[in-house]
Amino acid sequence: MGSQRSSTASFASIYLLLLLFTKISAGFFRDDQALDRISALPGQPPVSFEQFSGYVTVNKEHGRALFYWLTEAKVDAAKKPLLLWLNGGPGCSSVAYGASEEIGPFRITRNGSSLYHNKYSWNKEANILFLESPAGVGFSYANTSSDLKTSGDGRTAQDAIVFLIGWFSRFPQYKYRDFYISGESYAGHYVPQLAKKIVECNKASSKPFINLKGVLVGNAVTDNYYDNIGTVSYWWTHAMISDRSYRSILASCNFAAAKTSRRCDHAVDYVMNHEFGDIDQYSIYTPSCAASNSTAAAAALPLRLKNTLIRRRSYGYDPCIENYAEKYYNRPDVQKAMHANTTGIPYKWTACSDTLIKEWQDSQFSMLPTYKELIRAGLRIWVFSGDTDSVVPVTATRFSVGRLRLNVKIPWYPWYAGRQVGGWSEVYEGLTFASVRGAGHEVPLFQPRRALRLFQSFLAGKPLPKS
């Protein structure tokens, strides 16, 4: 009975989205593309590509609007595909991380005064659309304050597809362009969940609703059970915890349970407070920022999900780099140039929202059933993992991928970027896995050349090079 109600609700949702899409195609919404054009950002070096940014309202009743930043391809933008990039958290900004630290065209100087070119920007290969999602992240907002305490997977995916409908209306030249979705960390939920919604809408439409071709996710939260097992295994195999603590965690924690126990929490708290030391858990072999306070960092290790063991800081790879972004995007002249904060948001722009992280309501226990649906839909699916991340480590991803029990097409092999091994890969029927050697949680930040090579292979639909 419950399943039938769910199916009916899903059909109604798809019908309303298609109706909205039809109205958009008929010119129901005003074209604001010209108003969103960025002439130049403060302190920006000269560029050959166009930029746009602004808001798309996703729920008029609640006043929810999502902020985007489009950096078009450097060459032949009209012929290049469109990539949507989502950062995770849940509650962290794609402008702060994806755009400013990873795959975007610019990096921010230490004092937040100017920008400089990213040599390995992914807009060499595609038009990149960064989305701050859900409402409450970065410049995205909700006029209904309670929305910030009731966010979850379901609403995030629904708002994201409504955003895309509105955005494609504003940018009709992209409407039927080859489209890909990528992201990292908790975007391991956002990306496949949004892809599933698009697939469902495409099935209900006479022609492709959105021309989705594939998904690419890195160091992705995938399955609570295997993520937890894989994370504790990584800690032990990389000498981060003692044999005694390893045995204690395995004995104390029921990884299949919806909630953790006090005994489990105590075992994990012990290793974090007494055995990890002052390291960057997102990149265990690189120095941590001298400007950060280890005590404060330890205090900022909340459970990001109520039903997982994994603890995560509210920060990205380098707190110092994150500080540069917070200096830059809080500048009034930058916000004016980006058409951001037009409603006067009553708080500073931050890389992550503590409220969203702490109040997250619904989280899918496992994304593996969703991946199976996307594989059946024929999408190109790549999963990659930086191998020095201890937060969502490569062991967790491999356990999850293994659970899919896919047939191997190309057995495990080293892949190359230049003359160096870039990582290791295995190609399955319906999915490609790749590790990235020497990369932490934000793969394109630590290994930009290798990450760009991986992205090029993904777009080409070809295995990573063996030599």
mmCIF file of C-alpha atoms in Angstrom, residues 26-183:
data_model
loop_
_atom_site.group_PDB
_atom_site.id
_atom_site.type_symbol
_atom_site.label_atom_id
_atom_site.label_comp_id
_atom_site.label_asym_id
_atom_site.label_seq_id
_atom_site.Cartn_x
_atom_site.Cartn_y
_atom_site.Cartn_z
ATOM 1 C CA ALA A 26 6.582 28.240 -24.596
ATOM 2 C CA GLY A 27 8.297 31.308 -23.122
ATOM 3 C CA PHE A 28 6.448 31.253 -19.798
ATOM 4 C CA PHE A 29 9.480 32.689 -18.006
ATOM 5 C CA ARG A 30 11.327 35.922 -18.808
ATOM 6 C CA ASP A 31 14.783 35.584 -20.316
ATOM 7 C CA ASP A 32 17.230 36.989 -17.751
ATOM 8 C CA GLN A 33 20.406 35.696 -19.364
ATOM 9 C CA ALA A 34 21.711 39.147 -20.261
ATOM 10 C CA LEU A 35 21.106 40.395 -16.709
ATOM 11 C CA ASP A 36 23.207 37.527 -15.320
ATOM 12 C CA ARG A 37 26.277 38.249 -17.441
ATOM 13 C CA ILE A 38 29.453 38.990 -15.437
ATOM 14 C CA SER A 39 31.477 41.715 -17.111
ATOM 15 C CA ALA A 40 34.479 41.040 -14.869
ATOM 16 C CA LEU A 41 35.090 40.004 -11.276
ATOM 17 C CA PRO A 42 37.130 42.284 -9.008
ATOM 18 C CA GLY A 43 40.822 41.480 -9.371
ATOM 19 C CA GLN A 44 40.175 39.059 -12.219
ATOM 20 C CA PRO A 45 42.832 38.458 -14.902
ATOM 21 C CA PRO A 46 41.787 38.748 -18.575
ATOM 22 C CA VAL A 47 39.819 35.753 -19.912
ATOM 23 C CA SER A 48 38.536 34.553 -23.277
ATOM 24 C CA PHE A 49 35.319 33.017 -21.993
ATOM 25 C CA GLU A 50 31.935 34.297 -20.831
ATOM 26 C CA GLN A 51 30.664 34.105 -17.240
ATOM 27 C CA PHE A 52 27.167 34.338 -15.821
ATOM 28 C CA SER A 53 25.783 34.140 -12.298
ATOM 29 C CA GLY A 54 22.555 34.791 -10.464
ATOM 30 C CA TYR A 55 19.480 33.196 -8.944
ATOM 31 C CA VAL A 56 16.765 30.788 -10.016
ATOM 32 C CA THR A 57 13.691 30.577 -7.766
ATOM 33 C CA VAL A 58 12.834 26.951 -6.993
ATOM 34 C CA ASN A 59 9.943 27.496 -4.565
ATOM 35 C CA LYS A 60 8.054 30.779 -4.782
ATOM 36 C CA GLU A 61 5.827 30.085 -1.763
ATOM 37 C CA HIS A 62 8.768 29.551 0.604
ATOM 38 C CA GLY A 63 11.050 32.010 -1.184
ATOM 39 C CA ARG A 64 13.739 29.420 -1.951
ATOM 40 C CA ALA A 65 16.238 30.478 -4.598
ATOM 41 C CA LEU A 66 19.468 28.784 -5.665
ATOM 42 C CA PHE A 67 22.599 30.635 -6.737
ATOM 43 C CA TYR A 68 24.655 29.507 -9.740
ATOM 44 C CA TRP A 69 27.883 30.499 -11.479
ATOM 45 C CA LEU A 70 28.455 29.475 -15.094
ATOM 46 C CA THR A 71 31.977 29.593 -16.533
ATOM 47 C CA GLU A 72 31.754 28.798 -20.210
ATOM 48 C CA ALA A 73 34.381 26.780 -22.043
ATOM 49 C CA LYS A 74 37.564 28.595 -23.034
ATOM 50 C CA VAL A 75 37.307 27.440 -26.656
ATOM 51 C CA ASP A 76 34.278 26.442 -28.785
ATOM 52 C CA ALA A 77 31.810 26.924 -25.924
ATOM 53 C CA ALA A 78 28.881 26.434 -28.318
ATOM 54 C CA LYS A 79 30.102 22.924 -29.148
ATOM 55 C CA LYS A 80 31.246 21.794 -25.711
ATOM 56 C CA PRO A 81 29.070 19.829 -23.241
ATOM 57 C CA LEU A 82 27.638 21.230 -20.019
ATOM 58 C CA LEU A 83 28.802 19.931 -16.631
ATOM 59 C CA LEU A 84 26.892 20.622 -13.411
ATOM 60 C CA TRP A 85 29.194 20.540 -10.363
ATOM 61 C CA LEU A 86 27.847 19.931 -6.838
ATOM 62 C CA ASN A 87 29.776 19.959 -3.575
ATOM 63 C CA GLY A 88 28.575 18.009 -0.567
ATOM 64 C CA GLY A 89 28.579 18.548 3.170
ATOM 65 C CA PRO A 90 25.625 18.359 3.261
ATOM 66 C CA GLY A 91 25.642 22.134 3.353
ATOM 67 C CA CYS A 92 28.884 23.147 1.611
ATOM 68 C CA SER A 93 29.347 25.546 -1.284
ATOM 69 C CA SER A 94 30.306 24.658 -4.845
ATOM 70 C CA VAL A 95 31.539 28.236 -5.257
ATOM 71 C CA ALA A 96 33.876 27.843 -2.260
ATOM 72 C CA TYR A 97 35.254 24.440 -3.180
ATOM 73 C CA GLY A 98 34.558 23.300 -6.740
ATOM 74 C CA ALA A 99 34.927 26.724 -8.325
ATOM 75 C CA SER A 100 37.606 28.292 -6.118
ATOM 76 C CA GLU A 101 39.798 25.342 -5.070
ATOM 77 C CA GLU A 102 39.252 22.572 -7.571
ATOM 78 C CA ILE A 103 37.980 22.719 -11.161
ATOM 79 C CA GLY A 104 37.120 26.416 -11.636
ATOM 80 C CA PRO A 105 39.092 28.845 -13.827
ATOM 81 C CA PHE A 106 40.385 30.980 -10.930
ATOM 82 C CA ARG A 107 42.235 30.727 -7.640
ATOM 83 C CA ILE A 108 42.041 33.391 -4.914
ATOM 84 C CA THR A 109 45.129 35.157 -3.539
ATOM 85 C CA ARG A 110 45.937 34.902 0.168
ATOM 86 C CA ASN A 111 44.568 38.312 1.108
ATOM 87 C CA GLY A 112 41.386 37.841 -0.917
ATOM 88 C CA SER A 113 42.222 40.859 -3.076
ATOM 89 C CA SER A 114 42.480 39.261 -6.509
ATOM 90 C CA LEU A 115 42.244 36.135 -8.665
ATOM 91 C CA TYR A 116 44.722 34.211 -10.783
ATOM 92 C CA HIS A 117 44.334 31.514 -13.436
ATOM 93 C CA ASN A 118 43.958 27.817 -12.649
ATOM 94 C CA LYS A 119 46.134 26.079 -15.223
ATOM 95 C CA TYR A 120 44.081 22.884 -15.001
ATOM 96 C CA SER A 121 40.555 24.291 -15.035
ATOM 97 C CA TRP A 122 37.937 21.900 -16.369
ATOM 98 C CA ASN A 123 36.416 24.609 -18.544
ATOM 99 C CA LYS A 124 39.154 23.701 -20.991
ATOM 100 C CA GLU A 125 36.891 20.783 -21.875
ATOM 101 C CA ALA A 126 33.331 21.803 -20.946
ATOM 102 C CA ASN A 127 31.036 24.594 -19.845
ATOM 103 C CA ILE A 128 30.928 24.386 -16.048
ATOM 104 C CA LEU A 129 27.819 25.223 -14.021
ATOM 105 C CA PHE A 130 28.465 25.541 -10.268
ATOM 106 C CA LEU A 131 25.369 25.335 -8.071
ATOM 107 C CA GLU A 132 25.138 26.285 -4.386
ATOM 108 C CA SER A 133 22.636 23.721 -3.163
ATOM 109 C CA PRO A 134 20.446 23.294 -1.160
ATOM 110 C CA ALA A 135 18.929 26.634 -0.081
ATOM 111 C CA GLY A 136 20.968 27.991 2.823
ATOM 112 C CA VAL A 137 24.313 27.100 1.235
ATOM 113 C CA GLY A 138 26.483 30.062 0.258
ATOM 114 C CA PHE A 139 24.401 32.685 -1.517
ATOM 115 C CA SER A 140 21.393 30.383 -1.979
ATOM 116 C CA TYR A 141 18.601 31.265 0.419
ATOM 117 C CA ALA A 142 15.116 30.581 1.743
ATOM 118 C CA ASN A 143 12.807 33.312 3.023
ATOM 119 C CA THR A 144 11.164 30.659 5.203
ATOM 120 C CA SER A 145 13.750 30.224 7.949
ATOM 121 C CA SER A 146 12.393 26.826 9.010
ATOM 122 C CA ASP A 147 13.469 25.461 5.596
ATOM 123 C CA LEU A 148 17.069 25.570 6.795
ATOM 124 C CA LYS A 149 16.218 23.074 9.540
ATOM 125 C CA THR A 150 14.179 20.691 7.383
ATOM 126 C CA SER A 151 16.489 20.109 4.430
ATOM 127 C CA GLY A 152 17.303 16.604 3.265
ATOM 128 C CA ASP A 153 18.038 14.424 0.270
ATOM 129 C CA GLY A 154 14.500 14.487 -1.129
ATOM 130 C CA ARG A 155 13.993 18.241 -1.196
ATOM 131 C CA THR A 156 17.539 18.836 -2.439
ATOM 132 C CA ALA A 157 16.989 16.653 -5.503
ATOM 133 C CA GLN A 158 13.558 18.160 -6.180
ATOM 134 C CA ASP A 159 14.833 21.743 -5.911
ATOM 135 C CA ALA A 160 17.812 20.903 -8.110
ATOM 136 C CA ILE A 161 15.673 19.659 -10.975
ATOM 137 C CA VAL A 162 13.353 22.670 -10.685
ATOM 138 C CA PHE A 163 16.499 24.818 -10.806
ATOM 139 C CA LEU A 164 17.626 23.080 -13.998
ATOM 140 C CA ILE A 165 14.255 23.639 -15.643
ATOM 141 C CA GLY A 166 14.390 27.338 -14.844
ATOM 142 C CA TRP A 167 18.052 27.635 -15.789
ATOM 143 C CA PHE A 168 17.604 25.934 -19.171
ATOM 144 C CA SER A 169 14.770 28.361 -19.851
ATOM 145 C CA ARG A 170 17.164 31.238 -19.198
ATOM 146 C CA PHE A 171 19.897 29.585 -21.290
ATOM 147 C CA PRO A 172 17.995 27.832 -24.127
ATOM 148 C CA GLN A 173 21.224 27.327 -26.095
ATOM 149 C CA TYR A 174 22.109 24.622 -23.548
ATOM 150 C CA LYS A 175 18.716 22.931 -23.366
ATOM 151 C CA TYR A 176 19.581 19.878 -25.467
ATOM 152 C CA ARG A 177 23.359 19.995 -25.049
ATOM 153 C CA ASP A 178 25.145 16.855 -23.806
ATOM 154 C CA PHE A 179 24.811 17.165 -20.029
ATOM 155 C CA TYR A 180 26.840 15.614 -17.219
ATOM 156 C CA ILE A 181 26.646 15.856 -13.421
ATOM 157 C CA SER A 182 29.686 15.680 -11.176
ATOM 158 C CA GLY A 183 30.590 16.288 -7.553
#
